[in-house]
């Protein structure tokens, strides 16, 4: 465990803890609700990886854009999508953030510039390149000028994505065109059941990005402080210099790939060893050691998170099924409708 | 004013770039090379490298970047060299561009235009000659256009750019040198088929590069006393069933001409709609002239044999007429 001091003021230090707890409790309940048949389809849990979304997203500004994967409940939540809307979406209710059309894998939110919820591995990377290209080209982007900061597009993807052509094409385009993209690689060592070592000739992911002349950082993704600090460095680079930046967050998912996964491909001992480095208890222990957190305060934070989860479940339960008569809506934009 | 299909496309692109600062053109060799079919020749000098953006050979990457830029408020025109190469970008087009509005519950539209060449006729063999419009026309969430006249080459881009959803424009490679009248004053309609030749005996229903062949066949048929009507579909998704059915109700006979392969073709869809909606108006079973089901051969005589030709259309029309 990293025992160095947490260098933040107490409100922010607790904000990080609370957000990790919110994700953890929400997903633990989601797993239960999956078992109860309330949530269906694929459900990919982020449990164990919370420090990455929490540390990274708290380094972004409200007008930055986020592109995420199908393991994105935590990213959506920390970005500001309400837990109610996320839970309702997983229930398939029309109060969901994607009106029940997306489900767990396709959380979207225009208000917070949250562009999914992309369930094709690597599919979000070209999208992020394009969002950044729009920022570079658009009149508003240009008007930021020298004294104003650039908007950044943060793109999350897993280690599995580095095997896709989309990763390599996107890395090249972003570097070639000096686009403001922060590439956030969540390396949890397994692409579903295939370990990095079994699928890549080069397992140093930063070396892959560096091959495209993208600057990189490798960081302990179980340590929310390290994640946050690395992301701040990456963001500063993108805003000040304009080109992309790549961060490899070394992390681990404690749960199966999805609810269908029997986990035949990894040893329990490996999972247990990573759990010892769990982001929640290691961070709270540091805060306690530093005198920034008491056990009572921790329990209060946890209770607050659990209450929010309970309320979101009630909200989702009370939500409505979209009328079947509306089935065909949102295939095309209605005449006179608005575009992003 | 007489002009060429290529010049008409150029004029439409130039107008779009001049009229809207959000519009930019991106693709392989669109800039310094001038476009693989010379459609954007000189644009790099006129509009600069930011807006006439040469892309590396990364179809998946730059089509996806076009989607992202559209989401980010721009109005990108992405050029893919041929429909064959677009298969490398199929994931982004089908899984992202066409689905994004729906899977986001209506929050994000993708106002993207993708232009690509399609079709055979230049002895480019089995990896540069295919006609896969039908695959794209299968996908809900996108619109598919096939300009077959100089007027449509000139007039379809502006409404495609004004459309809030992804629009794919297929430019048949054999049409770039087509000469015709363009009296462009306003954007053309992109929702309806159009009758290119009126007739009373048989409807020849076609699109894209097969339109000139169907018109040629109609002239030959006229010499045989058969008065053919030629319907240009123009819009391949959503199909204008109404115009198709209206023509068949008038002529009572239909021959669908489609450069795509027969099995699972657009022609099959058009025939299905005729059978569903105008069955009792038919005096004969509908027929179709499609490409032979072979990867496009290189040798000229074999390529010609593989494709719909005026003579085959004439023969099909005569058979439908019982002559």
XYZ file of C-alpha atoms in Angstrom:
663
model
C 0.000 0.000 0.000
C 1.170 3.478 -0.773
C 1.375 5.206 2.560
C 2.262 8.647 1.271
C 0.106 11.545 2.370
C -3.075 12.373 0.517
C -2.291 15.868 -0.756
C -5.848 17.234 -0.930
C -8.076 19.238 1.352
C -10.578 17.236 3.292
C -13.697 18.000 1.231
C -12.013 16.878 -1.982
C -10.345 13.893 -0.324
C -13.744 12.753 0.945
C -15.376 13.460 -2.426
C -13.074 10.858 -3.983
C -13.907 8.348 -1.266
C -17.635 8.981 -1.539
C -17.649 8.558 -5.295
C -15.805 5.248 -5.057
C -18.322 4.123 -2.481
C -21.241 5.257 -4.642
C -19.985 3.165 -7.556
C -19.236 0.155 -5.358
C -22.617 0.126 -3.626
C -24.538 0.823 -6.820
C -22.862 -2.071 -8.620
C -23.172 -4.507 -5.734
C -26.904 -3.861 -5.810
C -26.941 -4.089 -9.606
C -25.459 -7.582 -9.341
C -28.228 -8.538 -6.915
C -30.851 -7.016 -9.181
C -29.416 -8.980 -12.075
C -29.889 -12.156 -10.104
C -33.443 -11.076 -9.356
C -34.139 -10.526 -13.047
C -34.678 -6.783 -12.707
C -31.629 -6.028 -14.825
C -31.048 -8.102 -17.943
C -28.783 -8.176 -20.985
C -25.076 -7.906 -20.294
C -23.987 -6.337 -17.031
C -20.273 -5.558 -16.738
C -19.211 -4.542 -13.265
C -16.441 -2.065 -12.538
C -15.893 -3.275 -8.977
C -12.187 -3.047 -8.155
C -11.492 -0.395 -10.781
C -13.317 2.515 -9.138
C -10.183 4.543 -8.452
C -9.634 5.021 -12.179
C -12.947 6.652 -13.072
C -13.067 8.642 -9.851
C -9.498 9.917 -9.941
C -9.530 10.647 -13.655
C -12.940 12.250 -14.065
C -12.367 14.624 -11.151
C -9.504 16.097 -13.153
C -11.823 17.126 -16.008
C -13.906 20.257 -16.518
C -17.659 20.277 -17.181
C -17.245 21.217 -20.847
C -14.775 18.415 -21.594
C -16.149 15.336 -23.364
C -16.107 11.734 -22.172
C -16.180 8.599 -24.312
C -16.389 5.349 -22.383
C -16.923 1.631 -22.823
C -19.602 -0.874 -21.862
C -18.129 -1.005 -18.328
C -19.141 2.580 -17.755
C -21.616 2.819 -14.866
C -18.977 4.407 -12.681
C -17.830 6.883 -15.299
C -21.381 8.040 -15.928
C -22.052 8.407 -12.226
C -18.901 10.383 -11.425
C -19.444 12.521 -14.501
C -22.733 13.666 -13.037
C -25.384 11.428 -14.536
C -27.815 10.803 -11.702
C -27.835 7.375 -10.113
C -31.597 7.396 -10.622
C -31.193 7.759 -14.380
C -28.485 5.080 -14.492
C -30.492 2.595 -12.451
C -33.646 3.275 -14.455
C -31.664 2.694 -17.644
C -30.452 -0.670 -16.382
C -34.053 -1.531 -15.563
C -35.025 -0.564 -19.123
C -37.358 2.176 -17.963
C -38.068 5.308 -19.964
C -36.755 7.452 -17.107
C -33.333 5.984 -17.878
C -30.577 8.219 -19.221
C -31.024 6.590 -22.647
C -34.803 6.132 -22.317
C -34.323 2.410 -21.804
C -33.046 2.010 -25.361
C -29.448 1.450 -24.348
C -29.269 -0.483 -21.102
C -26.173 -1.049 -18.993
C -23.795 -0.906 -21.956
C -25.151 2.290 -23.520
C -25.397 5.051 -20.948
C -25.445 8.458 -22.661
C -25.946 11.980 -21.390
C -25.827 15.084 -23.533
C -25.944 17.445 -20.548
C -22.615 16.206 -19.220
C -21.094 15.501 -22.673
C -21.046 11.795 -21.893
C -20.833 10.048 -25.274
C -21.457 6.473 -24.176
C -21.566 3.615 -23.398
C -19.768 2.091 -26.504
C -19.881 -1.686 -26.607
C -17.665 -2.411 -29.595
C -14.174 -2.803 -28.168
C -12.107 0.074 -29.551
C -15.184 1.648 -31.129
C -15.067 4.730 -28.942
C -11.548 5.744 -29.926
C -12.288 7.093 -33.413
C -15.294 8.867 -31.927
C -13.050 10.610 -29.399
C -10.646 11.585 -32.166
C -13.546 13.163 -34.035
C -14.889 15.033 -31.022
C -11.425 16.449 -30.478
C -11.154 17.297 -34.163
C -14.408 19.255 -33.884
C -12.959 21.163 -30.954
C -9.840 21.908 -32.948
C -11.770 23.012 -36.042
C -14.876 24.667 -34.696
C -15.141 28.422 -34.462
C -15.719 28.092 -30.705
C -12.618 25.945 -30.402
C -10.553 28.485 -32.240
C -11.959 31.324 -30.158
C -10.424 29.848 -27.025
C -7.231 31.450 -28.302
C -3.913 31.504 -26.548
C -5.150 32.704 -23.193
C -8.031 30.270 -22.981
C -7.827 26.597 -22.300
C -8.687 23.908 -24.817
C -11.518 21.469 -24.317
C -10.339 17.910 -23.876
C -11.956 14.646 -24.899
C -11.175 11.850 -22.439
C -11.492 8.410 -23.977
C -11.632 5.338 -21.742
C -10.921 1.873 -23.089
C -9.558 -1.413 -21.842
C -6.406 -3.362 -22.547
C -8.372 -5.467 -25.022
C -8.803 -2.457 -27.286
C -5.100 -2.167 -28.020
C -5.374 -5.241 -30.229
C -7.979 -3.544 -32.405
C -7.087 -1.608 -35.529
C -9.205 1.246 -34.205
C -6.680 1.811 -31.409
C -3.772 2.140 -33.805
C -5.628 4.242 -36.349
C -6.893 6.562 -33.632
C -3.517 6.906 -31.958
C -1.980 7.874 -35.282
C -4.721 10.342 -36.222
C -4.651 12.047 -32.832
C -0.879 12.391 -32.875
C -0.663 13.346 -36.552
C -3.284 16.077 -36.192
C -2.252 17.109 -32.656
C -5.740 16.553 -31.301
C -6.744 17.233 -27.684
C -7.503 13.653 -26.643
C -6.633 12.087 -23.313
C -6.432 8.347 -23.925
C -7.240 6.532 -20.680
C -6.346 2.871 -20.953
C -7.818 0.831 -18.124
C -5.495 -2.136 -18.149
C -7.226 -4.762 -16.030
C -5.065 -7.493 -17.577
C -7.889 -9.466 -19.136
C -9.826 -8.903 -22.329
C -12.821 -10.926 -21.225
C -10.989 -14.250 -20.680
C -7.817 -13.530 -22.635
C -4.906 -12.214 -20.643
C -2.717 -9.502 -22.060
C 0.256 -11.853 -22.037
C -1.636 -14.352 -24.169
C -2.784 -11.816 -26.726
C -0.053 -9.214 -27.207
C 3.523 -9.555 -28.416
C 4.249 -6.226 -26.740
C 2.627 -6.057 -23.303
C 3.987 -2.612 -22.498
C 0.970 -0.585 -23.565
C 2.734 2.749 -23.206
C 5.271 1.562 -25.773
C 2.452 1.107 -28.261
C 1.247 4.686 -27.792
C 4.809 5.982 -27.780
C 5.310 4.342 -31.177
C 2.892 6.986 -32.478
C 4.868 9.725 -30.700
C 2.150 10.084 -28.083
C 3.445 10.996 -24.635
C 2.590 8.492 -21.949
C 2.362 7.777 -18.244
C 1.940 4.453 -16.484
C 0.222 4.637 -13.126
C -1.144 2.469 -10.323
C -4.829 2.395 -11.084
C -5.683 1.072 -7.633
C -4.515 4.337 -6.072
C -7.013 7.126 -6.578
C -4.446 9.772 -5.683
C -1.965 8.473 -8.230
C -4.735 8.290 -10.829
C -5.886 11.827 -10.167
C -2.404 13.287 -10.198
C -1.453 11.461 -13.398
C -4.633 12.616 -15.083
C -3.949 16.199 -14.094
C -0.538 15.906 -15.702
C -2.087 14.403 -18.830
C -4.806 17.040 -19.042
C -2.309 19.852 -18.561
C -0.253 18.432 -21.388
C -3.252 18.238 -23.703
C -4.498 21.718 -22.844
C -1.120 23.415 -23.010
C 0.475 21.614 -25.919
C -2.592 20.581 -27.865
C -1.609 17.043 -28.708
C -2.865 13.782 -27.250
C -1.676 12.050 -24.093
C -1.898 8.392 -23.095
C -2.199 7.043 -19.567
C -2.117 3.372 -18.690
C -4.009 2.753 -15.463
C -2.940 -0.591 -14.046
C -6.002 -2.005 -12.428
C -8.029 -5.159 -11.924
C -11.672 -6.110 -11.960
C -12.621 -8.102 -8.897
C -15.746 -9.548 -10.474
C -16.300 -11.638 -13.569
C -16.241 -10.039 -17.023
C -20.019 -10.120 -17.159
C -22.666 -11.954 -15.236
C -22.304 -14.908 -17.613
C -18.605 -15.417 -16.951
C -17.575 -18.503 -14.904
C -13.989 -17.144 -14.604
C -12.158 -20.255 -15.702
C -9.219 -18.283 -17.054
C -7.664 -16.839 -13.896
C -6.588 -18.121 -10.486
C -8.494 -17.193 -7.389
C -5.133 -16.408 -5.811
C -4.502 -13.713 -8.390
C -7.866 -12.136 -7.718
C -7.261 -12.308 -3.971
C -3.854 -10.685 -4.291
C -5.372 -7.748 -6.171
C -8.196 -7.470 -3.685
C -5.581 -6.852 -0.998
C -4.804 -3.687 -2.909
C -8.480 -2.729 -3.228
C -8.913 0.967 -3.941
C -11.539 1.601 -1.289
C -9.896 0.174 1.773
C -6.377 1.254 0.844
C -7.506 4.824 0.331
C -9.658 4.977 3.441
C -6.803 3.510 5.489
C -4.533 6.268 4.227
C -7.058 8.918 5.106
C -7.464 7.459 8.572
C -3.717 7.221 9.106
C -3.512 10.875 8.172
C -6.257 11.851 10.545
C -8.538 12.955 7.693
C -11.142 10.273 8.275
C -12.654 8.530 11.292
C -14.426 5.201 11.197
C -17.670 7.002 11.984
C -17.163 9.327 9.068
C -16.449 6.376 6.810
C -19.626 4.658 7.948
C -21.578 7.838 7.379
C -20.206 8.128 3.830
C -21.063 4.506 3.204
C -24.581 4.908 4.573
C -25.073 7.952 2.394
C -24.010 5.986 -0.674
C -26.259 3.092 0.230
C -29.205 5.445 0.750
C -28.651 6.910 -2.698
C -28.589 3.407 -4.161
C -31.775 2.434 -2.328
C -33.493 5.566 -3.591
C -32.345 4.876 -7.151
C -33.789 1.375 -7.032
C -37.105 2.729 -5.807
C -36.989 5.308 -8.589
C -36.269 2.660 -11.218
C -38.983 0.369 -9.857
C -41.499 3.199 -10.019
C -40.448 4.124 -13.552
C -42.569 3.494 -16.617
C -42.113 1.157 -19.554
C -42.052 3.152 -22.742
C -45.253 2.526 -24.707
C -44.703 0.018 -27.513
C -46.381 2.525 -29.834
C -43.170 4.570 -29.482
C -40.975 1.706 -30.693
C -39.866 3.454 -33.870
C -38.873 6.772 -32.301
C -35.285 7.940 -32.381
C -34.245 5.866 -35.358
C -34.068 9.093 -37.331
C -34.240 12.653 -36.099
C -37.780 14.006 -36.358
C -38.251 16.772 -38.918
C -37.642 20.008 -37.107
C -35.735 18.121 -34.414
C -32.489 19.274 -32.940
C -29.060 17.830 -33.433
C -26.133 17.907 -31.080
C -26.190 24.568 -68.647
C -24.337 21.500 -69.866
C -21.855 20.059 -67.406
C -20.433 16.754 -66.210
C -21.364 14.645 -63.211
C -17.878 15.256 -61.789
C -18.160 19.029 -62.248
C -21.609 18.959 -60.700
C -20.256 17.172 -57.618
C -17.418 19.708 -57.457
C -19.783 22.619 -57.659
C -21.942 21.173 -54.894
C -18.935 20.585 -52.652
C -17.500 24.021 -53.271
C -20.838 25.612 -52.492
C -21.124 23.642 -49.244
C -17.617 24.615 -48.163
C -18.269 28.257 -48.989
C -21.650 28.409 -47.307
C -20.971 26.714 -43.978
C -17.763 26.993 -41.941
C -18.688 23.752 -40.160
C -18.335 21.778 -43.389
C -15.030 20.075 -44.113
C -13.958 17.308 -46.479
C -11.901 14.414 -45.165
C -10.604 11.303 -46.853
C -7.770 9.606 -48.657
C -6.093 11.839 -51.222
C -8.840 14.442 -51.234
C -6.297 17.240 -50.875
C -2.909 17.280 -52.521
C -3.841 14.526 -54.962
C -7.123 16.235 -55.784
C -9.423 13.320 -55.071
C -9.053 9.868 -56.597
C -11.752 10.840 -59.123
C -10.519 14.463 -59.257
C -13.707 15.710 -57.643
C -11.868 17.939 -55.149
C -9.020 19.070 -57.406
C -7.840 22.535 -56.416
C -9.814 22.603 -53.177
C -6.723 22.308 -50.991
C -5.464 25.613 -52.345
C -8.893 27.193 -52.120
C -9.963 26.055 -48.650
C -6.748 25.012 -46.906
C -5.564 21.792 -45.265
C -7.807 22.109 -42.192
C -10.948 21.802 -44.283
C -9.610 19.664 -47.122
C -8.115 17.066 -44.863
C -5.966 14.302 -46.298
C -6.373 11.226 -44.115
C -4.068 8.243 -43.775
C -5.327 4.893 -45.073
C -7.428 4.384 -41.957
C -11.003 4.037 -43.124
C -12.264 2.888 -39.743
C -10.408 5.706 -38.015
C -11.352 8.594 -40.231
C -14.961 7.553 -40.782
C -15.244 7.221 -36.995
C -13.571 10.608 -36.613
C -16.177 11.999 -38.975
C -18.894 10.648 -36.691
C -17.213 12.206 -33.670
C -16.762 15.533 -35.429
C -20.436 15.494 -36.399
C -21.314 14.888 -32.757
C -19.034 17.761 -31.863
C -20.990 20.209 -33.988
C -19.217 20.054 -37.342
C -20.731 18.982 -40.680
C -18.107 16.609 -42.053
C -18.148 15.187 -45.554
C -16.110 11.992 -45.480
C -14.955 10.570 -48.791
C -14.223 6.858 -48.961
C -12.445 5.902 -52.158
C -14.685 2.968 -53.053
C -17.463 0.999 -51.455
C -15.048 -1.923 -51.213
C -12.787 0.088 -48.915
C -15.776 1.213 -46.888
C -16.009 -2.316 -45.542
C -13.053 -1.404 -43.318
C -15.265 1.281 -41.812
C -18.431 -0.782 -41.638
C -18.198 -1.112 -37.856
C -18.258 2.643 -37.313
C -21.046 3.183 -39.849
C -23.311 0.384 -38.666
C -22.505 0.066 -34.965
C -22.024 3.738 -34.212
C -23.322 6.221 -36.797
C -26.607 4.498 -37.499
C -27.291 3.406 -33.909
C -26.150 6.354 -31.832
C -29.346 8.361 -31.919
C -31.429 5.393 -30.944
C -29.200 3.936 -28.261
C -28.792 7.351 -26.651
C -32.554 7.671 -26.391
C -32.638 10.458 -28.967
C -29.937 12.613 -27.393
C -27.319 12.509 -30.134
C -27.877 12.810 -33.862
C -25.002 12.266 -36.280
C -25.168 14.815 -39.121
C -22.513 13.137 -41.243
C -22.265 12.772 -45.017
C -20.207 9.918 -46.447
C -19.475 9.919 -50.180
C -18.131 6.876 -51.926
C -17.677 5.521 -55.407
C -19.235 2.213 -56.273
C -19.748 -0.027 -59.218
C -17.909 -1.754 -62.023
C -17.129 -1.135 -65.661
C -13.500 -0.114 -65.644
C -11.827 -3.535 -65.439
C -10.847 -2.991 -61.808
C -11.619 -6.601 -60.887
C -12.869 -8.092 -57.648
C -11.719 -5.591 -55.006
C -12.633 -2.242 -56.579
C -15.830 -2.844 -58.501
C -18.612 -3.890 -56.272
C -22.045 -2.512 -55.826
C -22.937 -2.923 -52.163
C -25.503 -0.144 -51.834
C -27.953 -2.803 -50.702
C -25.953 -3.540 -47.541
C -26.182 0.061 -46.426
C -29.812 0.310 -47.484
C -30.486 -2.509 -45.013
C -29.545 -0.396 -41.995
C -32.095 1.653 -40.035
C -30.746 5.006 -38.894
C -28.990 6.023 -42.096
C -30.164 7.385 -45.427
C -28.738 6.171 -48.705
C -28.701 8.239 -51.894
C -27.661 7.271 -55.409
C -27.417 10.283 -57.703
C -27.612 8.996 -61.286
C -27.961 12.288 -63.118
C -25.937 15.469 -63.326
C -28.809 17.312 -61.695
C -28.788 14.982 -58.677
C -24.985 15.062 -58.475
C -25.320 18.826 -58.153
C -28.381 18.973 -55.958
C -28.201 16.124 -53.452
C -25.277 17.246 -51.308
C -26.924 20.306 -49.771
C -30.005 18.469 -48.492
C -27.774 15.606 -47.336
C -25.747 18.072 -45.276
C -28.900 19.680 -43.940
C -30.160 16.282 -42.828
C -29.581 15.686 -39.107
C -28.802 11.985 -39.624
C -26.018 10.109 -41.440
C -26.397 10.149 -45.214
C -24.381 7.959 -47.568
C -24.052 9.127 -51.153
C -23.039 6.546 -53.744
C -21.374 7.940 -56.834
C -21.193 5.297 -59.522
C -17.682 5.269 -60.950
C -19.000 5.063 -64.526
C -20.984 8.262 -64.114
C -18.198 10.770 -63.370
C -17.811 11.638 -67.048
C -21.550 11.674 -67.736
C -22.620 14.900 -69.443
C -25.979 16.428 -68.833
C -28.030 19.475 -68.115
C -27.794 21.133 -64.752
C -29.990 24.124 -64.193
C -29.324 24.128 -60.512
C -31.275 26.673 -58.556
C -32.163 24.845 -55.358
C -31.426 21.602 -53.520
C -33.257 18.616 -54.967
C -35.714 16.521 -53.069
C -34.064 13.541 -51.344
C -37.145 11.623 -50.382
C -38.644 10.500 -53.664
C -37.921 8.410 -56.731
C -38.307 10.056 -60.102
C -39.655 8.910 -63.446
C -36.903 9.581 -65.996
C -38.903 8.432 -68.994
C -42.633 7.967 -69.096
C -44.089 4.893 -70.707
C -47.132 2.706 -70.561
C -46.078 -0.907 -71.196
C -43.438 -1.847 -68.618
C -41.655 -0.171 -65.703
C -37.866 -0.388 -65.674
C -36.960 0.367 -62.059
C -33.329 1.120 -61.383
C -30.760 3.403 -59.729
C -27.199 4.683 -60.018
C -24.981 3.405 -62.798
C -27.741 1.274 -64.290
C -29.932 4.270 -65.099
C -28.180 5.106 -68.404
C -28.429 1.439 -69.368
C -32.129 1.331 -68.589
C -32.714 4.496 -70.605
C -30.765 2.990 -73.493
C -32.835 -0.182 -73.206
C -36.024 1.887 -73.241
C -34.947 3.467 -76.548
C -34.265 0.036 -78.029
C -37.624 -1.211 -76.765
C -39.361 1.787 -78.331
C -37.988 0.619 -81.673
C -39.713 -2.708 -81.015
C -43.004 -1.089 -80.172
C -42.672 -1.416 -76.404
C -43.188 1.770 -74.426
C -41.050 1.500 -71.287
C -41.204 3.767 -68.269
C -37.926 4.275 -66.424
C -38.045 4.900 -62.681
C -34.882 6.159 -60.987
C -35.046 5.175 -57.315
C -32.512 7.909 -56.323
C -33.131 7.258 -52.634
C -32.255 3.689 -51.641
C -33.159 4.124 -48.001
C -35.885 4.880 -47.206
C -37.277 3.422 -50.450
C -40.049 5.391 -52.090
C -42.544 2.542 -52.401
C -45.277 4.907 -53.483
C -43.555 5.915 -56.717
C -42.620 2.323 -57.491
C -46.164 1.116 -56.991
C -47.659 4.053 -58.889
C -45.575 3.201 -61.943
C -46.392 -0.509 -61.776
C -50.100 0.255 -61.384
C -49.855 2.162 -64.628
C -47.787 -0.284 -66.692
C -48.737 -3.574 -64.959
C -45.271 -4.960 -65.607
C -41.958 -4.479 -63.852
C -38.293 -5.193 -64.539
C -35.900 -4.201 -61.752
C -32.356 -3.432 -62.819
C -29.699 -3.533 -60.129
C -25.911 -3.802 -60.392
C -25.832 -5.631 -57.055
C -25.722 -9.408 -56.939
C -29.118 -11.022 -57.276
C -29.389 -12.892 -53.951
C -30.517 -10.591 -51.187
C -30.341 -7.611 -53.537
C -32.058 -4.258 -53.504
C -33.883 -5.589 -56.562
C -35.252 -8.360 -54.361
C -36.590 -5.763 -51.919
C -38.195 -3.712 -54.703
C -39.823 -6.829 -56.134
C -41.090 -7.838 -52.709
C -42.754 -4.464 -52.298
C -44.316 -4.683 -55.742
C -45.682 -8.130 -54.900
C -46.902 -6.972 -51.485
C -48.479 -3.752 -52.648
C -49.384 -4.171 -56.327
C -49.804 -7.897 -56.829
C -53.237 -7.681 -58.396
C -52.103 -4.896 -60.726
C -49.492 -7.132 -62.314
C -50.071 -8.710 -65.693
C -46.899 -10.783 -65.427
C -44.466 -11.853 -62.736
C -41.904 -9.119 -62.110
C -38.410 -9.758 -63.436
C -34.982 -8.511 -62.561
C -31.632 -7.944 -64.171
C -28.799 -8.077 -61.667
C -25.082 -8.746 -61.688
C -24.090 -12.366 -62.112
C -23.072 -13.906 -58.808
C -19.349 -13.885 -59.374
C -16.622 -11.661 -57.909
C -15.999 -9.090 -60.628
C -13.630 -10.560 -63.260
C -10.867 -8.466 -64.787
C -11.126 -9.441 -68.476
C -13.285 -6.939 -70.300
C -15.618 -9.407 -72.018
C -16.211 -11.242 -68.729
C -16.852 -8.060 -66.791
C -19.385 -6.985 -69.417
C -21.030 -10.398 -69.213
C -21.263 -10.148 -65.423
C -23.052 -6.782 -65.406
C -26.571 -5.677 -66.325
C -26.477 -4.414 -69.923
C -29.063 -2.789 -72.146
C -29.462 -5.987 -74.169
C -30.253 -8.011 -71.044
C -32.761 -5.396 -69.915
C -34.402 -5.482 -73.356
C -34.616 -9.265 -73.228
C -36.113 -9.214 -69.723
C -38.647 -6.561 -70.693
C -39.669 -8.493 -73.787
C -40.082 -11.679 -71.762
C -42.288 -9.850 -69.267
C -44.311 -8.563 -72.222
C -44.586 -12.072 -73.590
C -42.712 -11.082 -76.751
